[in-house]
mmCIF file of N, CA and C in Angstrom:
data_model
loop_
_atom_site.group_PDB
_atom_site.id
_atom_site.type_symbol
_atom_site.label_atom_id
_atom_site.label_comp_id
_atom_site.label_asym_id
_atom_site.label_seq_id
_atom_site.Cartn_x
_atom_site.Cartn_y
_atom_site.Cartn_z
ATOM 1 N N MET A 1499 37.662 195.371 96.750
ATOM 2 C CA MET A 1499 36.924 196.384 97.282
ATOM 3 C C MET A 1499 36.739 197.623 96.361
ATOM 4 N N ASN A 1500 35.612 198.327 96.059
ATOM 5 C CA ASN A 1500 35.282 199.300 95.182
ATOM 6 C C ASN A 1500 35.590 200.630 96.155
ATOM 7 N N ALA A 1501 36.557 201.389 95.454
ATOM 8 C CA ALA A 1501 36.835 202.663 96.162
ATOM 9 C C ALA A 1501 36.204 203.896 95.327
ATOM 10 N N TRP A 1502 35.736 204.779 95.757
ATOM 11 C CA TRP A 1502 35.243 205.894 95.204
ATOM 12 C C TRP A 1502 36.348 207.023 95.321
ATOM 13 N N PHE A 1503 36.510 207.705 93.992
ATOM 14 C CA PHE A 1503 37.593 208.732 93.931
ATOM 15 C C PHE A 1503 36.842 210.017 93.707
ATOM 16 N N ARG A 1504 37.497 210.997 94.313
ATOM 17 C CA ARG A 1504 36.925 212.289 94.124
ATOM 18 C C ARG A 1504 38.191 213.282 94.019
ATOM 19 N N LYS A 1505 37.950 214.450 93.276
ATOM 20 C CA LYS A 1505 38.963 215.319 93.007
ATOM 21 C C LYS A 1505 38.951 216.406 94.175
ATOM 22 N N ASP A 1506 39.921 216.795 94.682
ATOM 23 C CA ASP A 1506 40.048 217.765 95.634
ATOM 24 C C ASP A 1506 40.171 219.299 94.806
ATOM 25 N N LYS A 1507 40.167 220.313 95.425
ATOM 26 C CA LYS A 1507 40.238 221.587 94.774
ATOM 27 C C LYS A 1507 41.385 221.775 93.918
ATOM 28 N N ALA A 1508 42.476 221.074 94.213
ATOM 29 C CA ALA A 1508 43.714 221.332 93.466
ATOM 30 C C ALA A 1508 43.576 220.426 92.347
ATOM 31 N N GLY A 1509 42.542 219.570 92.019
ATOM 32 C CA GLY A 1509 42.396 218.556 91.075
ATOM 33 C C GLY A 1509 42.967 217.241 91.014
ATOM 34 N N THR A 1510 43.540 216.871 92.320
ATOM 35 C CA THR A 1510 44.137 215.466 92.643
ATOM 36 C C THR A 1510 43.071 214.631 93.166
ATOM 37 N N GLU A 1511 43.239 213.440 92.660
ATOM 38 C CA GLU A 1511 42.289 212.367 93.076
ATOM 39 C C GLU A 1511 42.427 211.942 94.492
ATOM 40 N N GLU A 1512 41.625 211.752 95.211
ATOM 41 C CA GLU A 1512 41.670 211.176 96.553
ATOM 42 C C GLU A 1512 40.708 210.163 96.717
ATOM 43 N N SER A 1513 40.977 209.014 97.423
ATOM 44 C CA SER A 1513 40.221 207.994 97.554
ATOM 45 C C SER A 1513 39.443 208.309 98.703
ATOM 46 N N THR A 1514 38.105 208.051 98.709
ATOM 47 C CA THR A 1514 37.406 208.212 99.886
ATOM 48 C C THR A 1514 37.223 206.785 100.645
ATOM 49 N N GLY A 1515 37.628 205.860 99.811
ATOM 50 C CA GLY A 1515 37.487 204.287 100.472
ATOM 51 C C GLY A 1515 36.130 203.797 100.513
ATOM 52 N N LYS A 1516 35.090 204.479 100.110
ATOM 53 C CA LYS A 1516 33.771 203.924 99.934
ATOM 54 C C LYS A 1516 33.067 204.631 99.011
ATOM 55 N N LEU A 1517 31.923 204.014 98.540
ATOM 56 C CA LEU A 1517 30.954 204.681 97.528
ATOM 57 C C LEU A 1517 30.147 205.832 98.072
ATOM 58 N N PRO A 1518 29.963 206.836 97.517
ATOM 59 C CA PRO A 1518 29.101 208.067 98.007
ATOM 60 C C PRO A 1518 27.738 207.488 98.479
ATOM 61 N N ALA A 1519 27.262 208.128 99.355
ATOM 62 C CA ALA A 1519 25.764 207.775 99.906
ATOM 63 C C ALA A 1519 24.948 208.372 98.779
ATOM 64 N N ALA A 1520 23.829 207.545 98.432
ATOM 65 C CA ALA A 1520 22.748 208.084 97.601
ATOM 66 C C ALA A 1520 21.981 209.118 98.179
ATOM 67 N N ASN A 1521 21.414 209.965 97.351
ATOM 68 C CA ASN A 1521 20.371 211.088 97.975
ATOM 69 C C ASN A 1521 19.223 210.279 98.229
ATOM 70 N N SER A 1522 18.098 211.075 98.649
ATOM 71 C CA SER A 1522 16.932 210.676 99.164
ATOM 72 C C SER A 1522 16.076 209.745 97.967
ATOM 73 N N GLU A 1523 16.270 210.098 96.657
ATOM 74 C CA GLU A 1523 15.788 209.378 95.755
ATOM 75 C C GLU A 1523 16.581 208.147 95.327
ATOM 76 N N GLY A 1524 17.668 208.050 95.784
ATOM 77 C CA GLY A 1524 18.694 206.874 95.456
ATOM 78 C C GLY A 1524 19.478 207.062 94.283
ATOM 79 N N THR A 1525 19.380 208.219 93.638
ATOM 80 C CA THR A 1525 20.328 208.380 92.488
ATOM 81 C C THR A 1525 21.195 209.713 92.660
ATOM 82 N N VAL A 1526 21.963 210.033 91.804
ATOM 83 C CA VAL A 1526 22.891 211.260 91.655
ATOM 84 C C VAL A 1526 21.916 212.181 90.998
ATOM 85 N N PRO A 1527 22.101 213.338 91.707
ATOM 86 C CA PRO A 1527 21.190 214.482 91.015
ATOM 87 C C PRO A 1527 21.558 214.542 89.438
ATOM 88 N N ALA A 1528 20.493 214.693 88.539
ATOM 89 C CA ALA A 1528 20.505 214.882 87.217
ATOM 90 C C ALA A 1528 21.370 215.916 86.679
ATOM 91 N N GLY A 1529 21.635 217.083 87.351
ATOM 92 C CA GLY A 1529 22.454 218.187 87.011
ATOM 93 C C GLY A 1529 23.863 217.918 87.114
ATOM 94 N N SER A 1530 24.327 216.855 87.834
ATOM 95 C CA SER A 1530 25.688 216.813 88.249
ATOM 96 C C SER A 1530 26.302 215.984 86.774
ATOM 97 N N ALA A 1531 27.562 216.488 86.690
ATOM 98 C CA ALA A 1531 28.313 215.986 85.642
ATOM 99 C C ALA A 1531 29.828 215.615 86.012
ATOM 100 N N SER A 1532 30.334 214.799 85.229
ATOM 101 C CA SER A 1532 31.781 214.175 85.675
ATOM 102 C C SER A 1532 32.714 215.381 85.590
ATOM 103 N N LYS A 1533 32.628 216.373 84.560
ATOM 104 C CA LYS A 1533 33.587 217.381 84.298
ATOM 105 C C LYS A 1533 32.672 218.566 84.477
ATOM 106 N N PRO A 1534 33.403 219.889 84.770
ATOM 107 C CA PRO A 1534 32.627 221.048 84.868
ATOM 108 C C PRO A 1534 32.146 221.522 83.545
ATOM 109 N N GLY A 1535 31.197 222.226 83.333
ATOM 110 C CA GLY A 1535 30.657 222.595 82.067
ATOM 111 C C GLY A 1535 30.002 221.661 81.176
ATOM 112 N N VAL A 1536 29.892 220.365 81.563
ATOM 113 C CA VAL A 1536 29.323 219.255 80.773
ATOM 114 C C VAL A 1536 27.826 219.354 81.212
ATOM 115 N N GLU A 1537 26.878 219.626 80.187
ATOM 116 C CA GLU A 1537 25.545 219.638 80.409
ATOM 117 C C GLU A 1537 24.931 218.113 80.213
ATOM 118 N N PRO A 1538 23.959 217.623 80.884
ATOM 119 C CA PRO A 1538 23.466 216.389 80.469
ATOM 120 C C PRO A 1538 22.640 216.342 79.158
ATOM 121 N N VAL A 1539 22.874 215.285 78.627
ATOM 122 C CA VAL A 1539 22.188 215.030 77.286
ATOM 123 C C VAL A 1539 20.711 214.654 77.369
ATOM 124 N N GLY A 1540 19.847 215.441 76.587
ATOM 125 C CA GLY A 1540 18.435 215.095 76.641
ATOM 126 C C GLY A 1540 18.085 214.604 75.312
ATOM 127 N N VAL A 1541 17.154 213.865 75.422
ATOM 128 C CA VAL A 1541 16.581 213.134 74.070
ATOM 129 C C VAL A 1541 15.471 214.089 73.481
ATOM 130 N N ALA A 1542 15.520 214.567 72.203
ATOM 131 C CA ALA A 1542 14.676 215.453 71.520
ATOM 132 C C ALA A 1542 13.602 214.386 71.054
ATOM 133 N N VAL A 1543 12.388 214.548 71.488
ATOM 134 C CA VAL A 1543 11.239 213.698 71.166
ATOM 135 C C VAL A 1543 10.309 214.624 70.294
ATOM 136 N N SER A 1544 10.177 214.271 69.026
ATOM 137 C CA SER A 1544 9.242 215.091 68.141
ATOM 138 C C SER A 1544 7.859 214.313 68.313
ATOM 139 N N PRO A 1545 6.868 215.139 67.992
ATOM 140 C CA PRO A 1545 5.496 214.496 68.077
ATOM 141 C C PRO A 1545 5.356 213.386 66.965
ATOM 142 N N ILE A 1546 4.417 212.501 67.392
ATOM 143 C CA ILE A 1546 4.165 211.325 66.542
ATOM 144 C C ILE A 1546 3.260 211.727 65.423
ATOM 145 N N ASP A 1547 3.490 211.407 64.116
ATOM 146 C CA ASP A 1547 2.644 211.718 62.909
ATOM 147 C C ASP A 1547 1.873 210.373 62.651
ATOM 148 N N HIS A 1548 0.695 210.335 63.263
ATOM 149 C CA HIS A 1548 0.101 208.970 63.258
ATOM 150 C C HIS A 1548 -0.373 208.529 61.900
ATOM 151 N N GLU A 1549 -0.623 209.489 61.115
ATOM 152 C CA GLU A 1549 -0.886 209.084 59.543
ATOM 153 C C GLU A 1549 0.319 208.435 59.080
ATOM 154 N N GLN A 1550 1.520 208.763 59.260
ATOM 155 C CA GLN A 1550 2.585 208.402 58.785
ATOM 156 C C GLN A 1550 3.068 207.037 59.277
ATOM 157 N N ALA A 1551 2.832 206.948 60.686
ATOM 158 C CA ALA A 1551 3.046 205.635 61.325
ATOM 159 C C ALA A 1551 2.129 204.629 60.717
ATOM 160 N N LEU A 1552 0.901 204.880 60.471
ATOM 161 C CA LEU A 1552 0.000 204.047 59.805
ATOM 162 C C LEU A 1552 0.340 203.666 58.548
ATOM 163 N N ALA A 1553 0.896 204.551 57.683
ATOM 164 C CA ALA A 1553 1.412 204.271 56.366
ATOM 165 C C ALA A 1553 2.629 203.298 56.336
ATOM 166 N N ASP A 1554 3.370 203.591 57.341
ATOM 167 C CA ASP A 1554 4.604 202.801 57.547
ATOM 168 C C ASP A 1554 4.409 201.412 57.858
ATOM 169 N N ARG A 1555 3.318 201.308 58.844
ATOM 170 C CA ARG A 1555 3.000 199.990 59.295
ATOM 171 C C ARG A 1555 2.346 199.126 58.147
ATOM 172 N N GLN A 1556 1.588 199.713 57.305
ATOM 173 C CA GLN A 1556 0.957 199.146 56.056
ATOM 174 C C GLN A 1556 2.022 198.724 55.131
ATOM 175 N N ALA A 1557 3.073 199.573 54.904
ATOM 176 C CA ALA A 1557 4.225 199.169 54.003
ATOM 177 C C ALA A 1557 4.930 198.030 54.450
ATOM 178 N N LEU A 1558 5.180 197.967 55.686
ATOM 179 C CA LEU A 1558 5.869 196.916 56.445
ATOM 180 C C LEU A 1558 5.084 195.622 56.395
ATOM 181 N N ILE A 1559 3.745 195.621 56.494
ATOM 182 C CA ILE A 1559 3.008 194.472 56.528
ATOM 183 C C ILE A 1559 3.052 193.881 54.941
ATOM 184 N N GLN A 1560 2.988 194.898 53.947
ATOM 185 C CA GLN A 1560 3.030 194.207 52.518
ATOM 186 C C GLN A 1560 4.305 193.816 52.349
ATOM 187 N N LEU A 1561 5.465 194.387 52.727
ATOM 188 C CA LEU A 1561 6.884 193.788 52.653
ATOM 189 C C LEU A 1561 6.936 192.328 53.274
ATOM 190 N N CYS A 1562 6.217 192.274 54.467
ATOM 191 C CA CYS A 1562 6.401 190.775 55.024
ATOM 192 C C CYS A 1562 5.526 189.903 54.134
ATOM 193 N N LEU A 1563 4.504 190.254 53.661
ATOM 194 C CA LEU A 1563 3.579 189.231 52.795
ATOM 195 C C LEU A 1563 4.439 189.045 51.543
ATOM 196 N N TYR A 1564 4.953 189.921 51.017
ATOM 197 C CA TYR A 1564 5.751 189.709 49.679
ATOM 198 C C TYR A 1564 7.082 188.567 50.066
ATOM 199 N N ALA A 1565 7.741 188.922 51.227
ATOM 200 C CA ALA A 1565 8.713 188.067 51.514
ATOM 201 C C ALA A 1565 8.305 186.523 51.885
ATOM 202 N N MET A 1566 7.108 186.539 52.493
ATOM 203 C CA MET A 1566 6.466 185.397 53.032
ATOM 204 C C MET A 1566 6.126 184.464 51.608
ATOM 205 N N ASP A 1567 5.743 185.120 50.641
ATOM 206 C CA ASP A 1567 5.246 184.426 49.562
ATOM 207 C C ASP A 1567 6.508 183.877 48.700
ATOM 208 N N ARG A 1568 7.611 184.459 48.890
ATOM 209 C CA ARG A 1568 8.818 184.129 48.325
ATOM 210 C C ARG A 1568 9.715 183.252 49.096
ATOM 211 N N ALA A 1569 9.546 183.220 50.380
ATOM 212 C CA ALA A 1569 10.588 182.196 51.308
ATOM 213 C C ALA A 1569 10.420 180.875 50.898
ATOM 214 N N ARG A 1570 11.812 180.439 50.960
ATOM 215 C CA ARG A 1570 11.795 178.847 50.708
ATOM 216 C C ARG A 1570 11.830 178.026 51.851
ATOM 217 N N SER A 1571 11.875 178.731 52.990
ATOM 218 C CA SER A 1571 12.197 177.951 54.163
ATOM 219 C C SER A 1571 10.695 178.023 55.069
ATOM 220 N N GLY A 1572 10.255 176.988 55.483
ATOM 221 C CA GLY A 1572 8.926 176.823 56.388
ATOM 222 C C GLY A 1572 9.157 177.541 57.524
ATOM 223 N N GLY A 1573 10.315 177.529 58.193
ATOM 224 C CA GLY A 1573 10.596 178.122 59.405
ATOM 225 C C GLY A 1573 10.494 179.621 59.237
ATOM 226 N N VAL A 1574 11.038 180.062 58.214
ATOM 227 C CA VAL A 1574 11.162 181.599 57.870
ATOM 228 C C VAL A 1574 9.657 182.032 57.705
ATOM 229 N N VAL A 1575 8.779 181.264 57.056
ATOM 230 C CA VAL A 1575 7.467 181.690 56.705
ATOM 231 C C VAL A 1575 6.703 181.612 58.001
ATOM 232 N N GLU A 1576 6.912 180.645 58.929
ATOM 233 C CA GLU A 1576 6.440 180.415 60.275
ATOM 234 C C GLU A 1576 6.751 181.778 61.192
ATOM 235 N N ARG A 1577 7.927 182.110 61.080
ATOM 236 C CA ARG A 1577 8.477 183.256 62.085
ATOM 237 C C ARG A 1577 7.699 184.581 61.461
ATOM 238 N N ILE A 1578 7.721 184.689 60.296
ATOM 239 C CA ILE A 1578 7.109 186.008 59.745
ATOM 240 C C ILE A 1578 5.629 186.097 60.028
ATOM 241 N N GLU A 1579 4.953 184.956 59.914
ATOM 242 C CA GLU A 1579 3.515 184.797 60.293
ATOM 243 C C GLU A 1579 3.281 185.093 61.710
ATOM 244 N N GLN A 1580 4.170 184.597 62.635
ATOM 245 C CA GLN A 1580 4.176 184.849 64.000
ATOM 246 C C GLN A 1580 4.321 186.343 64.477
ATOM 247 N N GLY A 1581 5.361 187.008 63.687
ATOM 248 C CA GLY A 1581 5.529 188.295 63.941
ATOM 249 C C GLY A 1581 4.280 189.081 63.559
ATOM 250 N N LEU A 1582 3.658 188.709 62.421
ATOM 251 C CA LEU A 1582 2.622 189.580 61.914
ATOM 252 C C LEU A 1582 1.574 189.364 62.892
ATOM 253 N N ALA A 1583 1.264 188.165 63.407
ATOM 254 C CA ALA A 1583 0.202 187.785 64.355
ATOM 255 C C ALA A 1583 0.285 188.715 65.626
ATOM 256 N N GLY A 1584 1.501 188.862 65.893
ATOM 257 C CA GLY A 1584 1.773 189.689 67.122
ATOM 258 C C GLY A 1584 1.476 191.121 66.953
ATOM 259 N N ILE A 1585 1.128 191.659 65.885
ATOM 260 C CA ILE A 1585 0.616 193.120 65.689
ATOM 261 C C ILE A 1585 -0.915 192.927 65.069
ATOM 262 N N GLY A 1586 -1.532 191.974 65.106
ATOM 263 C CA GLY A 1586 -2.898 191.787 64.823
ATOM 264 C C GLY A 1586 -3.191 191.376 63.321
ATOM 265 N N VAL A 1587 -2.089 190.928 62.590
ATOM 266 C CA VAL A 1587 -2.252 190.530 61.242
ATOM 267 C C VAL A 1587 -2.405 188.864 61.223
ATOM 268 N N HIS A 1588 -3.460 188.259 60.968
ATOM 269 C CA HIS A 1588 -3.565 186.788 60.951
ATOM 270 C C HIS A 1588 -3.851 186.232 59.672
ATOM 271 N N ALA A 1589 -3.161 185.019 59.638
ATOM 272 C CA ALA A 1589 -3.359 184.263 58.383
ATOM 273 C C ALA A 1589 -4.777 183.563 58.332
ATOM 274 N N LEU A 1590 -5.335 183.485 57.038
ATOM 275 C CA LEU A 1590 -6.612 182.890 56.969
ATOM 276 C C LEU A 1590 -6.313 181.513 56.015
ATOM 277 N N ARG A 1591 -6.643 180.539 56.627
ATOM 278 C CA ARG A 1591 -6.549 179.133 55.889
ATOM 279 C C ARG A 1591 -7.987 178.523 56.328
ATOM 280 N N PRO A 1592 -8.846 178.823 55.349
ATOM 281 C CA PRO A 1592 -10.255 178.310 55.680
ATOM 282 C C PRO A 1592 -10.674 176.822 55.456
ATOM 283 N N ASP A 1593 -9.646 176.064 55.333
ATOM 284 C CA ASP A 1593 -9.829 174.486 54.921
ATOM 285 C C ASP A 1593 -11.042 174.012 55.948
ATOM 286 N N GLY A 1594 -11.958 173.262 55.320
ATOM 287 C CA GLY A 1594 -13.032 172.659 55.873
ATOM 288 C C GLY A 1594 -14.257 173.764 56.075
ATOM 289 N N GLN A 1595 -14.014 174.989 56.043
ATOM 290 C CA GLN A 1595 -15.120 175.992 56.145
ATOM 291 C C GLN A 1595 -15.953 176.075 54.773
ATOM 292 N N ARG A 1596 -17.259 176.583 54.989
ATOM 293 C CA ARG A 1596 -18.129 176.901 53.936
ATOM 294 C C ARG A 1596 -17.324 178.002 52.973
ATOM 295 N N PHE A 1597 -17.308 177.962 51.707
ATOM 296 C CA PHE A 1597 -16.930 178.805 50.804
ATOM 297 C C PHE A 1597 -17.580 180.072 50.933
ATOM 298 N N ASP A 1598 -17.084 181.164 51.110
ATOM 299 C CA ASP A 1598 -17.701 182.592 51.312
ATOM 300 C C ASP A 1598 -16.963 183.527 50.082
ATOM 301 N N PRO A 1599 -17.789 183.711 49.153
ATOM 302 C CA PRO A 1599 -17.089 184.621 48.109
ATOM 303 C C PRO A 1599 -16.777 186.093 48.512
ATOM 304 N N THR A 1600 -17.265 186.414 49.635
ATOM 305 C CA THR A 1600 -16.962 187.847 50.248
ATOM 306 C C THR A 1600 -15.614 187.585 50.951
ATOM 307 N N LEU A 1601 -15.224 186.519 51.298
ATOM 308 C CA LEU A 1601 -13.737 186.336 52.220
ATOM 309 C C LEU A 1601 -12.819 185.543 51.436
ATOM 310 N N HIS A 1602 -13.374 184.585 50.377
ATOM 311 C CA HIS A 1602 -12.381 183.784 49.658
ATOM 312 C C HIS A 1602 -12.499 183.948 48.180
ATOM 313 N N GLU A 1603 -11.324 183.559 47.637
ATOM 314 C CA GLU A 1603 -11.415 183.498 46.192
ATOM 315 C C GLU A 1603 -11.190 182.076 45.601
ATOM 316 N N ALA A 1604 -12.077 181.742 44.839
ATOM 317 C CA ALA A 1604 -12.083 180.418 44.311
ATOM 318 C C ALA A 1604 -10.778 180.218 43.132
ATOM 319 N N GLY A 1605 -10.067 179.306 43.458
ATOM 320 C CA GLY A 1605 -8.970 179.152 42.429
ATOM 321 C C GLY A 1605 -9.103 177.680 41.707
ATOM 322 N N GLY A 1606 -10.022 176.890 42.180
ATOM 323 C CA GLY A 1606 -10.067 175.539 41.412
ATOM 324 C C GLY A 1606 -11.326 174.867 42.201
ATOM 325 N N ALA A 1607 -11.475 173.720 41.735
ATOM 326 C CA ALA A 1607 -12.608 172.902 42.164
ATOM 327 C C ALA A 1607 -12.108 171.424 42.240
ATOM 328 N N VAL A 1608 -12.703 170.661 43.176
ATOM 329 C CA VAL A 1608 -12.380 169.278 43.450
ATOM 330 C C VAL A 1608 -13.826 168.446 43.379
ATOM 331 N N PRO A 1609 -13.975 167.581 42.371
ATOM 332 C CA PRO A 1609 -15.242 166.939 42.418
ATOM 333 C C PRO A 1609 -15.333 166.070 43.484
ATOM 334 N N THR A 1610 -16.568 165.946 44.166
ATOM 335 C CA THR A 1610 -16.934 164.884 45.244
ATOM 336 C C THR A 1610 -18.184 164.454 45.180
ATOM 337 N N GLU A 1611 -18.165 163.054 45.712
ATOM 338 C CA GLU A 1611 -19.445 162.501 45.719
ATOM 339 C C GLU A 1611 -20.539 162.781 46.934
ATOM 340 N N ASP A 1612 -19.773 163.401 47.787
ATOM 341 C CA ASP A 1612 -20.332 163.634 49.193
ATOM 342 C C ASP A 1612 -21.046 164.982 49.070
ATOM 343 N N ALA A 1613 -22.478 164.952 49.139
ATOM 344 C CA ALA A 1613 -23.335 166.226 49.137
ATOM 345 C C ALA A 1613 -22.966 166.976 50.306
ATOM 346 N N GLY A 1614 -22.531 166.582 51.400
ATOM 347 C CA GLY A 1614 -22.182 167.306 52.579
ATOM 348 C C GLY A 1614 -21.040 168.129 52.494
ATOM 349 N N LEU A 1615 -20.032 167.767 51.486
ATOM 350 C CA LEU A 1615 -18.830 168.570 51.361
ATOM 351 C C LEU A 1615 -19.013 169.637 50.299
ATOM 352 N N GLU A 1616 -20.159 169.574 49.446
ATOM 353 C CA GLU A 1616 -20.353 170.578 48.423
ATOM 354 C C GLU A 1616 -20.280 171.986 48.854
ATOM 355 N N GLY A 1617 -19.537 172.694 48.296
ATOM 356 C CA GLY A 1617 -19.439 174.148 48.743
ATOM 357 C C GLY A 1617 -18.585 174.478 49.884
ATOM 358 N N THR A 1618 -17.687 173.408 50.317
ATOM 359 C CA THR A 1618 -16.762 173.541 51.288
ATOM 360 C C THR A 1618 -15.492 173.726 50.818
ATOM 361 N N VAL A 1619 -14.524 174.327 51.575
ATOM 362 C CA VAL A 1619 -13.103 174.640 51.082
ATOM 363 C C VAL A 1619 -12.281 173.526 51.318
ATOM 364 N N ALA A 1620 -11.877 172.887 50.231
ATOM 365 C CA ALA A 1620 -10.959 171.699 50.166
ATOM 366 C C ALA A 1620 -9.526 171.839 50.605
ATOM 367 N N GLU A 1621 -9.102 173.019 50.131
ATOM 368 C CA GLU A 1621 -7.633 173.281 50.431
ATOM 369 C C GLU A 1621 -7.353 174.780 50.025
ATOM 370 N N THR A 1622 -6.522 175.276 50.942
ATOM 371 C CA THR A 1622 -5.922 176.821 50.819
ATOM 372 C C THR A 1622 -4.757 176.823 49.823
ATOM 373 N N GLU A 1623 -4.842 177.419 48.688
ATOM 374 C CA GLU A 1623 -3.887 177.488 47.753
ATOM 375 C C GLU A 1623 -2.862 178.556 48.004
ATOM 376 N N VAL A 1624 -3.330 179.662 48.335
ATOM 377 C CA VAL A 1624 -2.531 180.808 48.808
ATOM 378 C C VAL A 1624 -3.299 181.402 50.096
ATOM 379 N N VAL A 1625 -2.434 181.548 51.048
ATOM 380 C CA VAL A 1625 -2.812 181.928 52.390
ATOM 381 C C VAL A 1625 -3.287 183.450 52.339
ATOM 382 N N GLY A 1626 -4.562 183.687 52.934
ATOM 383 C CA GLY A 1626 -5.026 185.187 53.039
ATOM 384 C C GLY A 1626 -4.599 185.802 54.272
ATOM 385 N N PHE A 1627 -4.813 186.972 54.375
ATOM 386 C CA PHE A 1627 -4.471 187.867 55.613
ATOM 387 C C PHE A 1627 -5.491 188.757 56.092
ATOM 388 N N LEU A 1628 -5.776 188.849 57.356
ATOM 389 C CA LEU A 1628 -6.784 189.755 57.988
ATOM 390 C C LEU A 1628 -5.851 190.524 59.009
ATOM 391 N N ASP A 1629 -6.198 191.956 58.960
ATOM 392 C CA ASP A 1629 -5.532 192.921 59.537
ATOM 393 C C ASP A 1629 -6.531 193.408 60.671
ATOM 394 N N HIS A 1630 -6.773 192.772 61.854
ATOM 395 C CA HIS A 1630 -7.755 192.930 62.762
ATOM 396 C C HIS A 1630 -8.949 192.485 62.097
ATOM 397 N N ASP A 1631 -9.968 193.423 61.747
ATOM 398 C CA ASP A 1631 -11.151 193.083 61.051
ATOM 399 C C ASP A 1631 -11.030 193.448 59.563
ATOM 400 N N ARG A 1632 -10.060 193.799 59.007
ATOM 401 C CA ARG A 1632 -9.875 194.297 57.540
ATOM 402 C C ARG A 1632 -9.159 193.371 56.807
ATOM 403 N N LEU A 1633 -10.010 192.631 55.610
ATOM 404 C CA LEU A 1633 -9.311 191.749 54.820
ATOM 405 C C LEU A 1633 -8.060 192.404 53.982
ATOM 406 N N LEU A 1634 -6.927 191.875 54.072
ATOM 407 C CA LEU A 1634 -5.706 192.449 53.453
ATOM 408 C C LEU A 1634 -5.787 191.575 52.137
ATOM 409 N N ARG A 1635 -5.830 190.433 52.147
ATOM 410 C CA ARG A 1635 -5.860 189.502 51.086
ATOM 411 C C ARG A 1635 -6.645 188.356 51.310
ATOM 412 N N ALA A 1636 -7.550 188.098 50.113
ATOM 413 C CA ALA A 1636 -8.403 186.864 50.313
ATOM 414 C C ALA A 1636 -7.564 185.713 50.081
ATOM 415 N N PRO A 1637 -7.823 184.587 50.762
ATOM 416 C CA PRO A 1637 -7.167 183.365 50.425
ATOM 417 C C PRO A 1637 -7.620 182.858 49.280
ATOM 418 N N ILE A 1638 -6.891 182.213 48.350
ATOM 419 C CA ILE A 1638 -7.293 181.502 47.118
ATOM 420 C C ILE A 1638 -7.429 180.137 47.470
ATOM 421 N N VAL A 1639 -8.513 179.603 47.305
ATOM 422 C CA VAL A 1639 -8.966 178.309 47.874
ATOM 423 C C VAL A 1639 -9.397 177.360 46.679
ATOM 424 N N THR A 1640 -9.346 176.077 46.922
ATOM 425 C CA THR A 1640 -10.021 174.823 46.121
ATOM 426 C C THR A 1640 -11.294 174.506 46.815
ATOM 427 N N VAL A 1641 -12.377 174.537 46.005
ATOM 428 C CA VAL A 1641 -13.642 174.239 46.619
ATOM 429 C C VAL A 1641 -14.264 172.898 46.135
ATOM 430 N N TYR A 1642 -14.822 172.144 46.938
ATOM 431 C CA TYR A 1642 -15.569 170.802 46.709
ATOM 432 C C TYR A 1642 -16.874 171.131 45.863
ATOM 433 N N THR A 1643 -16.896 170.517 44.750
ATOM 434 C CA THR A 1643 -18.199 170.624 43.900
ATOM 435 C C THR A 1643 -18.734 169.186 43.591
ATOM 436 N N ARG A 1644 -20.044 169.144 43.550
ATOM 437 C CA ARG A 1644 -20.769 167.839 43.399
ATOM 438 C C ARG A 1644 -20.608 167.510 41.849
ATOM 439 N N ARG A 1645 -20.313 166.183 41.735
ATOM 440 C CA ARG A 1645 -20.151 165.525 40.475
ATOM 441 C C ARG A 1645 -21.448 165.489 39.719
#
């Protein structure tokens, strides 16, 4: 059984045998303290510097890309990529898409006999990234070329 203790005027504890009744809001008043003279602690909140927050976000994104490029574990790479996707930064792997020099960087070419594949991305060598609609890093790709 949970007993509630309170101190009388002489400072000795006395059991009431039950928990105190909640006030109309269901909580103990904010001004009450366990000891006399103790003030409630408030959290000081300073205004948000949006420019600094954006700069910090960009720095963290760049750090994640750096770590991803050097990670030896596929699981770590996948987890970082998922985390970035959660904030709107998506990987670009344009395999099978038409090569677009405004979005892709050609890193190599693969000859093909199939005229339908000419100008198509054969493979992504280095993953690119898009932050919402802004290109952060163009993917480096291998493109099919006609023999």
